CSV table of C-alpha atoms in Angstrom, one decimal:
chain,number,residue,atom,x,y,z
A,80,MET,CA,-4.9,105.3,31.4
A,81,GLN,CA,-6.4,108.8,31.4
A,82,ALA,CA,-8.1,109.7,28.0
A,83,ARG,CA,-5.8,111.2,25.8
A,84,GLU,CA,-3.0,108.6,26.4
A,85,LEU,CA,-6.7,105.9,25.7
A,86,GLN,CA,-6.5,108.0,22.5
A,87,LEU,CA,-3.4,108.0,21.5
A,88,SER,CA,-2.9,104.7,22.2
A,89,HIS,CA,-6.4,103.7,20.0
A,90,LEU,CA,-4.8,106.2,16.8
A,91,ASN,CA,-1.5,103.6,17.2
A,92,THR,CA,-3.4,100.4,17.5
A,93,ALA,CA,-6.0,101.5,14.6
A,94,ARG,CA,-2.6,102.7,11.9
A,95,GLN,CA,-1.5,99.5,12.6
A,96,VAL,CA,-4.8,97.6,11.8
A,97,LEU,CA,-6.8,99.4,9.5
A,98,LEU,CA,-3.3,101.4,7.6
A,99,GLU,CA,-0.1,100.8,7.6
A,100,PRO,CA,-0.5,97.0,6.7
A,101,TYR,CA,-2.1,98.3,3.3
A,102,GLY,CA,0.3,101.2,2.1
A,103,LEU,CA,-2.3,103.7,3.9
A,104,ASP,CA,-1.0,106.5,5.8
A,105,GLU,CA,-2.8,109.8,7.2
A,106,ILE,CA,-0.6,111.8,4.7
A,107,GLN,CA,-2.8,109.9,1.9
A,108,LEU,CA,-6.1,110.4,4.1
A,109,MET,CA,-5.3,113.6,4.2
A,110,ARG,CA,-4.3,113.8,0.5
A,111,THR,CA,-8.1,112.0,0.0
A,112,LEU,CA,-9.9,114.4,2.3
A,113,SER,CA,-8.3,117.4,0.5
A,114,ASP,CA,-9.5,115.7,-3.1
A,115,ILE,CA,-12.6,115.2,-1.9
A,116,PHE,CA,-13.1,119.5,-0.7
A,117,SER,CA,-11.7,120.4,-3.9
A,118,HIS,CA,-15.4,120.5,-5.1
A,119,ARG,CA,-18.2,122.8,-3.6
A,120,VAL,CA,-18.4,120.8,0.2
A,121,ASP,CA,-19.5,121.3,3.8
A,122,TYR,CA,-18.4,118.0,5.0
A,123,ALA,CA,-16.2,114.2,4.5
A,124,ASP,CA,-15.2,111.7,6.5
A,125,LEU,CA,-13.3,108.3,5.9
A,126,TYR,CA,-14.8,105.8,9.1
A,127,PHE,CA,-12.0,102.6,8.5
A,128,GLN,CA,-13.4,100.0,10.8
A,129,TYR,CA,-11.7,96.0,11.3
A,130,THR,CA,-14.5,94.0,13.1
A,131,ARG,CA,-14.1,90.3,14.4
A,132,SER,CA,-16.7,89.0,16.1
A,133,GLU,CA,-18.2,85.6,17.4
A,134,GLY,CA,-21.4,83.6,18.1
A,135,TRP,CA,-21.4,79.7,20.2
A,136,SER,CA,-25.1,78.9,21.1
A,137,LEU,CA,-26.5,75.8,22.8
A,138,GLU,CA,-29.0,74.1,22.9
A,139,GLU,CA,-30.3,70.4,24.1
A,140,GLY,CA,-27.6,70.6,26.2
A,141,ILE,CA,-24.6,70.1,22.9
A,142,VAL,CA,-23.2,73.4,21.2
A,143,LYS,CA,-24.9,73.2,18.3
A,144,SER,CA,-23.6,76.3,16.1
A,145,GLY,CA,-21.0,78.3,16.4
A,146,SER,CA,-19.7,81.7,13.6
A,147,PHE,CA,-16.8,83.4,13.8
A,148,ASN,CA,-16.5,86.9,11.7
A,149,ILE,CA,-13.7,89.1,10.6
A,150,ASP,CA,-15.1,91.9,8.4
A,151,GLN,CA,-13.1,95.4,7.5
A,152,GLY,CA,-13.4,98.4,5.2
A,153,VAL,CA,-13.4,102.3,5.1
A,154,GLY,CA,-16.7,104.0,4.0
A,155,VAL,CA,-16.4,107.5,2.5
A,156,ARG,CA,-18.7,109.9,2.9
A,157,ALA,CA,-19.4,113.9,1.0
A,158,VAL,CA,-21.5,116.4,2.7
A,159,SER,CA,-22.9,119.8,0.6
A,160,GLY,CA,-25.8,121.0,2.4
A,161,ASP,CA,-28.6,118.5,2.5
A,162,LYS,CA,-26.9,115.5,0.5
A,163,THR,CA,-25.1,113.0,1.2
A,164,ALA,CA,-23.2,110.7,-1.5
A,165,PHE,CA,-21.7,107.8,0.2
A,166,ALA,CA,-19.1,105.2,-0.9
A,167,TYR,CA,-17.8,101.8,0.9
A,168,SER,CA,-15.7,99.7,0.2
A,169,ASP,CA,-13.9,95.9,1.5
A,170,GLU,CA,-10.9,96.5,0.3
A,171,LEU,CA,-8.3,98.7,2.0
A,172,SER,CA,-6.1,100.2,-0.3
A,173,PRO,CA,-5.0,103.9,-2.1
A,174,ALA,CA,-6.8,102.8,-4.9
A,175,ALA,CA,-10.1,101.4,-3.7
A,176,LEU,CA,-9.7,104.5,-1.2
A,177,GLY,CA,-8.8,107.3,-4.4
A,178,ALA,CA,-11.9,105.4,-6.2
A,179,ALA,CA,-14.5,105.6,-3.3
A,180,ALA,CA,-14.1,108.9,-3.3
A,181,ALA,CA,-14.3,109.8,-6.5
A,182,SER,CA,-17.9,108.5,-6.6
A,183,VAL,CA,-18.7,110.6,-3.5
A,184,ARG,CA,-17.0,113.3,-5.7
A,185,SER,CA,-19.8,113.9,-7.8
A,186,ILE,CA,-22.5,114.6,-5.1
A,187,ALA,CA,-21.0,118.9,-5.7
A,188,ALA,CA,-19.2,117.6,-9.3
A,189,ALA,CA,-20.6,121.0,-10.7
A,190,GLY,CA,-19.6,123.5,-7.9
A,191,GLN,CA,-15.6,123.8,-7.6
A,192,VAL,CA,-14.2,126.0,-5.9
A,193,ARG,CA,-10.7,126.0,-4.5
A,194,GLY,CA,-9.4,123.3,-2.4
A,195,LEU,CA,-8.8,123.4,1.5
A,196,LYS,CA,-5.5,123.8,2.4
A,197,THR,CA,-3.4,119.4,3.3
A,198,GLU,CA,-2.4,120.4,7.4
A,199,GLY,CA,-1.9,118.1,9.9
A,200,PHE,CA,-5.0,116.2,10.9
A,201,SER,CA,-5.7,117.4,15.3
A,202,SER,CA,-7.3,114.3,17.1
A,203,ALA,CA,-9.8,113.6,19.7
A,204,ALA,CA,-8.3,115.6,22.8
A,205,SER,CA,-11.3,114.8,24.4
A,206,ALA,CA,-12.3,111.5,23.6
A,207,ARG,CA,-13.8,109.3,26.6
A,208,ALA,CA,-12.0,106.4,28.9
A,209,LEU,CA,-14.9,103.9,29.4
A,210,TYR,CA,-13.4,101.0,28.3
A,211,ALA,CA,-10.6,98.7,28.1
A,212,GLY,CA,-9.1,98.9,23.7
A,213,LEU,CA,-9.3,95.3,25.2
A,214,ASP,CA,-10.0,91.8,22.7
A,215,PRO,CA,-13.1,90.0,24.2
A,216,LEU,CA,-12.6,86.7,22.1
A,217,ALA,CA,-9.1,86.0,23.5
A,218,SER,CA,-10.3,86.8,27.3
A,219,LEU,CA,-11.3,82.6,27.1
A,220,ASP,CA,-9.9,79.9,24.8
A,221,SER,CA,-13.4,77.3,22.8
A,222,THR,CA,-13.1,75.1,25.3
A,223,ALA,CA,-13.7,77.4,27.6
A,224,LYS,CA,-16.2,79.3,26.2
A,225,VAL,CA,-18.2,76.0,25.3
A,226,GLN,CA,-17.9,75.1,28.8
A,227,LEU,CA,-19.0,78.4,30.0
A,228,LEU,CA,-22.4,77.5,28.6
A,229,GLU,CA,-22.0,74.1,29.4
A,230,ARG,CA,-22.1,75.4,32.7
A,231,ILE,CA,-25.0,77.8,32.5
A,232,GLU,CA,-27.6,74.6,31.1
A,233,GLN,CA,-26.3,72.9,34.4
A,234,LEU,CA,-27.5,75.1,36.5
A,235,ALA,CA,-30.7,76.6,35.1
A,236,ARG,CA,-31.5,72.0,35.3
A,237,ALA,CA,-30.6,72.1,38.8
A,238,ARG,CA,-32.7,74.8,39.5
A,239,ASP,CA,-36.4,72.9,39.2
A,240,PRO,CA,-37.0,69.9,37.6
A,241,ARG,CA,-39.4,71.3,35.5
A,242,VAL,CA,-36.9,72.9,33.1
A,243,VAL,CA,-37.6,70.7,30.4
A,244,GLN,CA,-34.7,72.9,27.5
A,245,VAL,CA,-32.2,75.2,28.0
A,246,MET,CA,-31.0,77.9,25.3
A,247,ALA,CA,-27.8,79.7,25.6
A,248,GLY,CA,-26.0,82.2,23.9
A,249,LEU,CA,-22.6,83.5,23.8
A,250,ALA,CA,-21.3,86.3,22.0
A,251,GLY,CA,-18.0,88.9,21.9
A,252,GLU,CA,-17.1,91.3,19.4
A,253,TYR,CA,-14.0,93.2,18.9
A,254,ASP,CA,-14.4,96.0,17.1
A,255,VAL,CA,-11.3,98.5,15.5
A,256,VAL,CA,-12.0,102.4,14.0
A,257,LEU,CA,-10.9,104.8,12.6
A,258,VAL,CA,-12.3,108.3,11.6
A,259,ALA,CA,-10.2,111.0,9.3
A,260,ARG,CA,-12.6,113.5,9.0
A,261,GLN,CA,-12.7,116.9,7.4
A,262,ASP,CA,-15.4,120.4,8.0
A,263,ARG,CA,-15.2,123.5,6.3
A,264,LYS,CA,-15.5,125.2,9.5
A,265,LEU,CA,-13.8,122.9,11.8
A,266,GLY,CA,-10.7,121.2,10.3
A,267,PRO,CA,-9.5,118.2,10.3
A,268,LEU,CA,-9.5,115.7,12.6
A,269,LEU,CA,-8.4,112.2,13.6
A,270,ALA,CA,-9.9,109.8,16.2
A,271,ALA,CA,-9.8,106.2,16.6
A,272,ASP,CA,-11.8,104.5,19.1
A,273,ILE,CA,-11.5,99.9,20.9
A,274,ARG,CA,-15.1,98.3,21.4
A,275,PRO,CA,-15.1,95.0,23.1
A,276,LEU,CA,-18.2,93.7,23.8
A,277,VAL,CA,-19.8,90.6,25.1
A,278,ARG,CA,-23.1,89.1,26.0
A,279,VAL,CA,-24.4,86.2,27.4
A,280,SER,CA,-28.1,85.2,27.0
A,281,LEU,CA,-30.2,82.7,28.4
A,282,THR,CA,-34.1,81.1,27.4
A,283,VAL,CA,-35.7,78.3,29.4
A,284,ILE,CA,-38.9,76.7,29.3
A,285,VAL,CA,-40.9,75.4,31.7
A,286,GLU,CA,-43.0,72.4,32.3
A,287,HIS,CA,-45.8,71.3,35.0
A,288,ASN,CA,-48.6,69.2,34.3
A,289,GLY,CA,-48.8,69.5,30.5
A,290,ARG,CA,-48.1,73.5,30.3
A,291,ARG,CA,-45.4,75.0,29.2
A,292,GLU,CA,-43.6,78.8,29.2
A,293,MET,CA,-41.4,80.5,29.1
A,294,GLY,CA,-38.7,82.7,30.5
A,295,SER,CA,-35.4,84.3,29.4
A,296,SER,CA,-32.7,87.3,31.1
A,297,GLY,CA,-29.0,88.0,30.0
A,298,GLY,CA,-26.4,90.5,30.3
A,299,GLY,CA,-23.2,92.0,28.5
A,300,GLY,CA,-21.8,95.5,28.1
A,301,ARG,CA,-18.0,96.2,26.5
A,302,PHE,CA,-15.5,94.0,28.6
A,303,ASP,CA,-14.1,90.5,28.1
A,304,TYR,CA,-15.8,87.3,28.9
A,305,ALA,CA,-14.6,87.7,32.8
A,306,HIS,CA,-17.8,89.3,33.9
A,307,PHE,CA,-19.4,86.5,33.7
A,308,ASN,CA,-18.6,84.6,36.8
A,309,ASP,CA,-20.5,82.2,39.0
A,310,GLU,CA,-22.1,84.3,41.1
A,311,ARG,CA,-23.6,86.2,37.8
A,312,LEU,CA,-24.6,83.1,36.2
A,313,ASN,CA,-26.6,81.9,39.0
A,314,GLN,CA,-28.2,85.7,38.3
A,315,TYR,CA,-29.2,84.7,35.3
A,316,VAL,CA,-30.1,81.7,35.2
A,317,ASN,CA,-32.6,82.1,38.3
A,318,GLU,CA,-34.0,85.6,36.4
A,319,ALA,CA,-35.1,82.8,33.6
A,320,VAL,CA,-36.4,80.1,35.5
A,321,ASP,CA,-38.5,82.1,38.1
A,322,GLN,CA,-39.6,83.7,34.7
A,323,ALA,CA,-41.1,81.2,33.8
A,324,LEU,CA,-42.5,79.4,36.6
A,325,VAL,CA,-44.7,82.7,37.7
A,326,ASN,CA,-45.6,82.0,34.2
A,327,LEU,CA,-47.2,78.8,34.7
A,328,ASP,CA,-49.3,80.4,36.9
A,329,SER,CA,-50.8,83.0,35.3
A,330,ARG,CA,-53.9,83.7,33.7
A,331,PRO,CA,-55.5,85.7,31.1
A,332,ALA,CA,-54.8,89.4,31.1
A,333,PRO,CA,-57.5,92.0,31.4
A,334,ALA,CA,-57.9,94.6,28.6
A,335,GLY,CA,-59.0,97.8,29.0
A,336,PRO,CA,-58.6,101.2,30.1
A,337,MET,CA,-56.2,101.1,33.6
A,338,THR,CA,-53.5,101.9,35.8
A,339,VAL,CA,-50.1,100.6,34.7
A,340,VAL,CA,-47.5,100.9,36.5
A,341,LEU,CA,-43.9,100.0,34.8
A,342,GLY,CA,-40.6,98.4,37.3
A,343,SER,CA,-37.7,99.3,36.8
A,344,GLY,CA,-34.8,98.6,34.6
A,345,TRP,CA,-35.4,97.1,31.0
A,346,PRO,CA,-39.0,98.0,31.2
A,347,GLY,CA,-37.1,101.1,29.9
A,348,VAL,CA,-37.7,99.6,26.0
A,349,LEU,CA,-40.7,101.0,26.4
A,350,LEU,CA,-39.2,104.7,26.8
A,351,HIS,CA,-36.1,104.6,24.2
A,352,GLU,CA,-39.3,103.0,21.3
A,353,ALA,CA,-41.8,105.4,21.8
A,354,ILE,CA,-40.5,108.4,23.3
A,355,GLY,CA,-36.4,108.3,22.4
A,356,HIS,CA,-36.5,108.2,18.5
A,357,GLY,CA,-39.0,110.7,17.8
A,358,LEU,CA,-35.8,112.7,19.7
A,359,GLU,CA,-33.7,111.5,17.4
A,360,GLY,CA,-32.5,114.9,15.0
A,361,ASP,CA,-33.2,113.9,11.3
A,362,PHE,CA,-36.5,113.1,12.1
A,363,ASN,CA,-37.4,116.5,13.8
A,364,ARG,CA,-35.4,118.2,11.3
A,365,LYS,CA,-38.1,116.8,8.7
A,366,GLY,CA,-41.0,117.9,10.6
A,367,SER,CA,-41.6,114.1,10.6
A,368,SER,CA,-40.7,113.0,14.5
A,369,ALA,CA,-44.8,113.8,17.0
A,370,PHE,CA,-42.1,115.9,19.1
A,371,SER,CA,-40.7,118.4,15.9
A,372,GLY,CA,-41.2,122.0,16.4
A,373,ARG,CA,-41.7,121.6,20.2
A,374,LEU,CA,-39.0,123.0,22.5
A,375,GLY,CA,-39.2,124.8,25.4
A,376,GLU,CA,-43.1,123.2,25.3
A,377,ARG,CA,-44.3,120.8,28.0
A,378,VAL,CA,-44.0,117.4,26.6
A,379,ALA,CA,-44.3,115.3,29.4
A,380,ALA,CA,-45.4,115.5,33.1
A,381,PRO,CA,-43.9,117.6,36.3
A,382,GLY,CA,-40.9,115.2,37.7
A,383,VAL,CA,-40.4,113.6,34.0
A,384,THR,CA,-36.0,113.9,33.0
A,385,VAL,CA,-35.4,111.9,30.8
A,386,VAL,CA,-31.7,112.0,29.0
A,387,ASP,CA,-29.7,110.1,26.7
A,388,ASP,CA,-25.6,109.5,28.1
A,389,GLY,CA,-22.6,107.8,25.7
A,390,THR,CA,-20.2,108.1,28.9
A,391,LEU,CA,-21.3,105.4,31.7
A,392,ALA,CA,-18.7,103.6,32.0
A,393,GLN,CA,-18.5,100.0,30.6
A,394,ARG,CA,-22.3,100.3,28.9
A,395,ARG,CA,-23.5,98.4,26.3
A,396,GLY,CA,-24.8,101.6,24.2
A,397,SER,CA,-21.9,103.4,25.7
A,398,LEU,CA,-19.0,104.7,23.1
A,399,ASN,CA,-15.6,106.7,23.9
A,400,ILE,CA,-16.4,108.8,20.2
A,401,ASP,CA,-19.0,108.0,17.8
A,402,ASP,CA,-18.9,107.0,14.6
A,403,GLU,CA,-18.2,111.0,13.7
A,404,GLY,CA,-15.3,110.8,16.5
A,405,ASN,CA,-17.1,113.4,17.8
A,406,PRO,CA,-17.2,112.7,22.2
A,407,THR,CA,-20.4,111.3,23.8
A,408,GLN,CA,-22.1,113.5,25.9
A,409,CYS,CA,-24.9,113.1,28.3
A,410,THR,CA,-27.8,114.9,27.0
A,411,THR,CA,-30.8,116.2,28.6
A,412,LEU,CA,-34.2,115.2,26.0
A,413,ILE,CA,-36.8,116.3,29.0
A,414,GLU,CA,-35.8,118.5,31.7
A,415,ASN,CA,-39.2,118.4,34.4
A,416,GLY,CA,-41.6,117.5,31.0
A,417,ILE,CA,-40.2,120.2,29.2
A,418,LEU,CA,-38.8,119.5,25.5
A,419,LYS,CA,-35.5,120.9,25.8
A,420,GLY,CA,-33.4,119.1,22.5
A,421,TYR,CA,-32.8,116.4,20.0
A,422,LEU,CA,-30.2,113.9,19.3
A,423,GLN,CA,-27.8,115.3,16.6
A,424,ASP,CA,-24.7,113.9,14.7
A,425,SER,CA,-23.0,116.8,12.3
A,426,LEU,CA,-25.3,116.7,9.0
A,427,ASN,CA,-28.5,117.4,11.4
A,428,ALA,CA,-27.0,119.8,13.9
A,429,ARG,CA,-25.4,122.0,11.3
A,430,LEU,CA,-28.8,122.3,9.5
A,431,MET,CA,-30.5,123.2,12.0
A,432,LYS,CA,-27.7,125.5,13.6
A,433,THR,CA,-28.0,122.9,16.9
A,434,ALA,CA,-25.0,121.8,19.1
A,435,VAL,CA,-23.8,118.4,18.1
A,436,THR,CA,-24.4,115.8,20.7
A,437,GLY,CA,-22.1,112.4,19.9
A,438,ASN,CA,-24.8,110.7,18.2
A,439,ALA,CA,-23.7,109.7,15.0
A,440,ARG,CA,-24.0,106.5,14.9
A,441,ARG,CA,-23.9,103.3,12.1
A,442,GLU,CA,-23.8,99.7,11.9
A,443,SER,CA,-20.7,99.4,10.1
A,444,PHE,CA,-18.1,100.7,7.6
A,445,ALA,CA,-20.7,99.9,4.4
A,446,HIS,CA,-23.9,102.5,7.0
A,447,LEU,CA,-24.2,105.9,6.9
A,448,PRO,CA,-24.2,107.4,9.6
A,449,MET,CA,-27.7,108.5,11.8
A,450,PRO,CA,-28.5,110.3,14.8
A,451,ARG,CA,-28.5,107.6,17.2
A,452,MET,CA,-29.1,106.8,21.0
A,453,THR,CA,-26.6,105.6,23.1
A,454,ASN,CA,-28.3,104.8,27.2
A,455,THR,CA,-31.8,106.6,27.0
A,456,TYR,CA,-32.7,106.6,30.1
A,457,MET,CA,-35.5,107.9,33.3
A,458,LEU,CA,-33.7,110.1,35.6
A,459,ALA,CA,-34.9,108.6,39.3
A,460,GLY,CA,-37.9,110.1,41.7
A,461,GLU,CA,-38.5,110.4,44.8
A,462,ARG,CA,-41.2,107.6,45.2
A,463,ASP,CA,-40.6,104.1,46.8
A,464,PRO,CA,-41.6,101.1,43.9
A,465,GLN,CA,-44.3,99.8,46.7
A,466,GLU,CA,-45.7,103.0,48.0
A,467,ILE,CA,-46.6,103.3,44.0
A,468,ILE,CA,-48.0,99.7,43.7
A,469,ALA,CA,-49.9,100.3,47.3
A,470,SER,CA,-51.1,103.7,45.3
A,471,VAL,CA,-53.2,101.1,42.3
A,472,LYS,CA,-56.7,100.3,43.6
A,473,ASP,CA,-57.1,97.9,40.0
A,474,GLY,CA,-54.4,97.8,37.1
A,475,LEU,CA,-50.9,96.5,36.2
A,476,TYR,CA,-48.2,95.1,37.1
A,477,ALA,CA,-45.9,95.1,33.9
A,478,VAL,CA,-42.6,93.9,34.9
A,479,ASN,CA,-40.2,92.4,31.5
A,480,PHE,CA,-41.2,93.1,28.1
A,481,GLY,CA,-40.5,91.3,25.3
A,482,GLY,CA,-40.9,93.6,21.3
A,483,GLY,CA,-42.5,95.9,21.0
A,484,GLN,CA,-43.8,98.5,17.8
A,485,VAL,CA,-43.9,101.9,17.4
A,486,ASP,CA,-44.7,104.6,14.4
A,487,ILE,CA,-42.4,107.4,15.4
A,488,THR,CA,-44.7,109.6,13.2
A,489,ASN,CA,-48.0,110.0,15.8
A,490,GLY,CA,-45.8,107.8,18.6
A,491,LYS,CA,-47.7,105.2,18.6
A,492,PHE,CA,-46.7,102.0,20.1
A,493,VAL,CA,-48.1,97.9,20.6
A,494,PHE,CA,-45.3,96.4,23.7
A,495,SER,CA,-46.2,92.8,25.3
A,496,ALA,CA,-45.3,91.7,28.7
A,497,SER,CA,-43.2,88.8,28.6
A,498,LEU,CA,-43.5,89.6,32.8
A,499,ALA,CA,-46.9,91.1,34.6
A,500,TYR,CA,-49.3,91.0,37.9
A,501,ARG,CA,-52.2,92.3,38.4
A,502,ILE,CA,-52.9,94.3,40.9
A,503,GLU,CA,-56.6,94.6,43.1
A,504,ASN,CA,-56.6,97.7,46.0
A,505,GLY,CA,-52.6,98.5,46.3
A,506,LYS,CA,-50.8,94.8,46.1
A,507,ILE,CA,-50.6,92.4,43.8
A,508,THR,CA,-52.2,89.3,43.3
A,509,TYR,CA,-51.7,86.9,40.1
A,510,PRO,CA,-49.9,87.0,37.3
A,511,VAL,CA,-50.8,87.3,33.9
A,512,LYS,CA,-50.1,86.6,31.0
A,513,GLY,CA,-51.0,87.8,27.1
A,514,ALA,CA,-51.1,91.8,28.1
A,515,THR,CA,-49.4,94.5,25.5
A,516,LEU,CA,-49.8,98.2,26.1
A,517,ILE,CA,-51.2,100.3,23.7
A,518,GLY,CA,-50.7,103.7,23.8
A,519,ASN,CA,-49.4,107.2,22.8
A,520,GLY,CA,-45.5,108.1,23.0
A,521,PRO,CA,-46.5,111.7,23.8
A,522,ASP,CA,-49.7,110.9,25.6
A,523,ALA,CA,-48.3,108.6,27.7
A,524,LEU,CA,-45.9,110.7,29.1
A,525,THR,CA,-48.6,113.3,30.6
A,526,ARG,CA,-50.3,110.5,32.2
A,527,VAL,CA,-46.7,109.2,34.6
A,528,SER,CA,-48.1,110.3,38.0
A,529,MET,CA,-45.8,108.3,40.7
A,530,ILE,CA,-41.8,108.1,39.8
A,531,GLY,CA,-40.0,106.1,42.1
A,532,ASN,CA,-36.2,106.5,43.7
A,533,ASP,CA,-34.6,102.5,42.1
A,534,LEU,CA,-33.6,103.7,38.7
A,535,ALA,CA,-31.5,100.5,37.5
A,536,LEU,CA,-30.3,100.5,34.1
A,537,ASP,CA,-31.3,97.1,31.5
A,538,PRO,CA,-28.7,94.2,32.3
A,539,GLY,CA,-26.6,94.9,28.8
A,540,ILE,CA,-29.1,93.3,26.2
A,541,GLY,CA,-30.4,95.9,24.2
A,542,VAL,CA,-30.5,95.8,21.0
A,543,CYS,CA,-31.7,99.0,18.6
A,544,GLY,CA,-33.3,98.9,15.1
A,545,LYS,CA,-33.8,102.2,12.3
A,546,GLU,CA,-34.1,102.3,8.5
A,547,GLY,CA,-32.4,98.0,8.2
A,548,GLN,CA,-29.0,99.1,11.1
A,549,SER,CA,-28.7,97.7,14.4
A,550,VAL,CA,-26.7,98.8,17.0
A,551,PRO,CA,-26.2,97.6,20.8
A,552,VAL,CA,-28.3,100.5,23.0
A,553,GLY,CA,-29.2,100.7,26.8
A,554,VAL,CA,-31.7,101.5,27.9
A,555,GLY,CA,-33.5,102.0,32.2
A,556,GLN,CA,-35.9,103.9,34.3
A,557,PRO,CA,-36.7,104.0,38.0
A,558,THR,CA,-40.3,102.3,38.2
A,559,LEU,CA,-43.5,104.3,36.9
A,560,ARG,CA,-47.6,104.4,37.6
A,561,ILE,CA,-48.9,106.0,34.5
A,562,ASP,CA,-52.5,106.3,34.8
A,563,GLY,CA,-55.4,105.4,32.0
A,564,LEU,CA,-53.3,103.2,29.4
A,565,THR,CA,-54.9,101.4,27.6
A,566,VAL,CA,-54.1,97.2,28.0
A,567,GLY,CA,-54.6,94.8,25.0
A,568,GLY,CA,-55.3,90.9,26.4
A,569,THR,CA,-57.2,88.3,26.5
A,570,SER,CA,-60.1,88.8,29.5
A,571,SER,CA,-63.2,91.3,30.1
A,572,GLY,CA,-62.1,91.7,33.3
């Protein structure tokens, strides 16, 4: 289905799910927006959402818990200058919509102006067709979902007798959104999206000679449960069990400044946290980012190019439209080491006098949108990954990461490696445990000395938190060599 046809199909579905059952129509939406604009307002939007989600989890051989939720409602926002008023309701009705609109009008009640002429909505003609508008929850019945989790456990226990515990989870979401907006300069727009999302997660614990270690894996994206065939489940199981078994032989991690080689794929989460958040428009408009006011300056080593791309088909972080109805795009943030741009929603783009990048995101109708990442990754270089490892005399090879923290104002980060190895004289020698990477995001970018040709994206597991809101994201990178990064560990050498 072409993008234009898909958008019309999504609009019809959104009308049937979010408007018609509750006595609402597009005329009502336009009147509501026009009423808000009877005051001195620059921008207003109505964000309708219907979400059906489920989660299943298996532990000790049985499915111990399951959840099923339905959420729906509308968020109403008005923006005047740099001020925002917001109200939301989990009731969909003309009365509830009118009450929410009356609440946000107070932002500019003192400066009444003539309202805008009521006219028809235009639609998002350039919307994407990145994923099918399907309901993943309906792609398997309950029995089959339980069997899928049981299959994961069977595969994990059959993989190695040292596996003593398996914890597996299955999650799915069907999300229908409708955005009706009015912009004093751009006029009215109506856009809709149908967003499927699924994920499998797996954690295994192995035990040998009284020592226990853990490994994890999983994946997902914007498709249905048919994605999780036996081949893919075997892949997840092998990754998790192999990681746990490697950790059985791990030694205490060294500590101190050293050369660090980051693996491709999921280690891009360090890039996301330590650098990506600092490139979001709101932090830079307010001057609180380490990258504020540095457009056109060198902020990274030559060869470092970082993009945020919301247009990758079926990826977890991708969107046909953002949560203001704008088509997503691929935005170059850093090009060959030079800072080229920030991620923008409509509010921050207008105040910074720059273009919207399609990065307005919100957790739900009950939350305000803000500039957020989609799929953020560094482009590949020309070096063979084996050449990069062979170039390191004494260092650390970090293949996978667990949690991490970053301070947006100065870029300082701390990340724990869940799978890492010692590099000695250009060879990977033994696994280490307890390694943490400590540094400063902008500084770390300048220390990149080699970039691999093996760009990979994460398997579809990323969740990003910002100001109490969580959204699905993607990360990625090629193998990287970073010189002089501080490693926190439990060994002196």
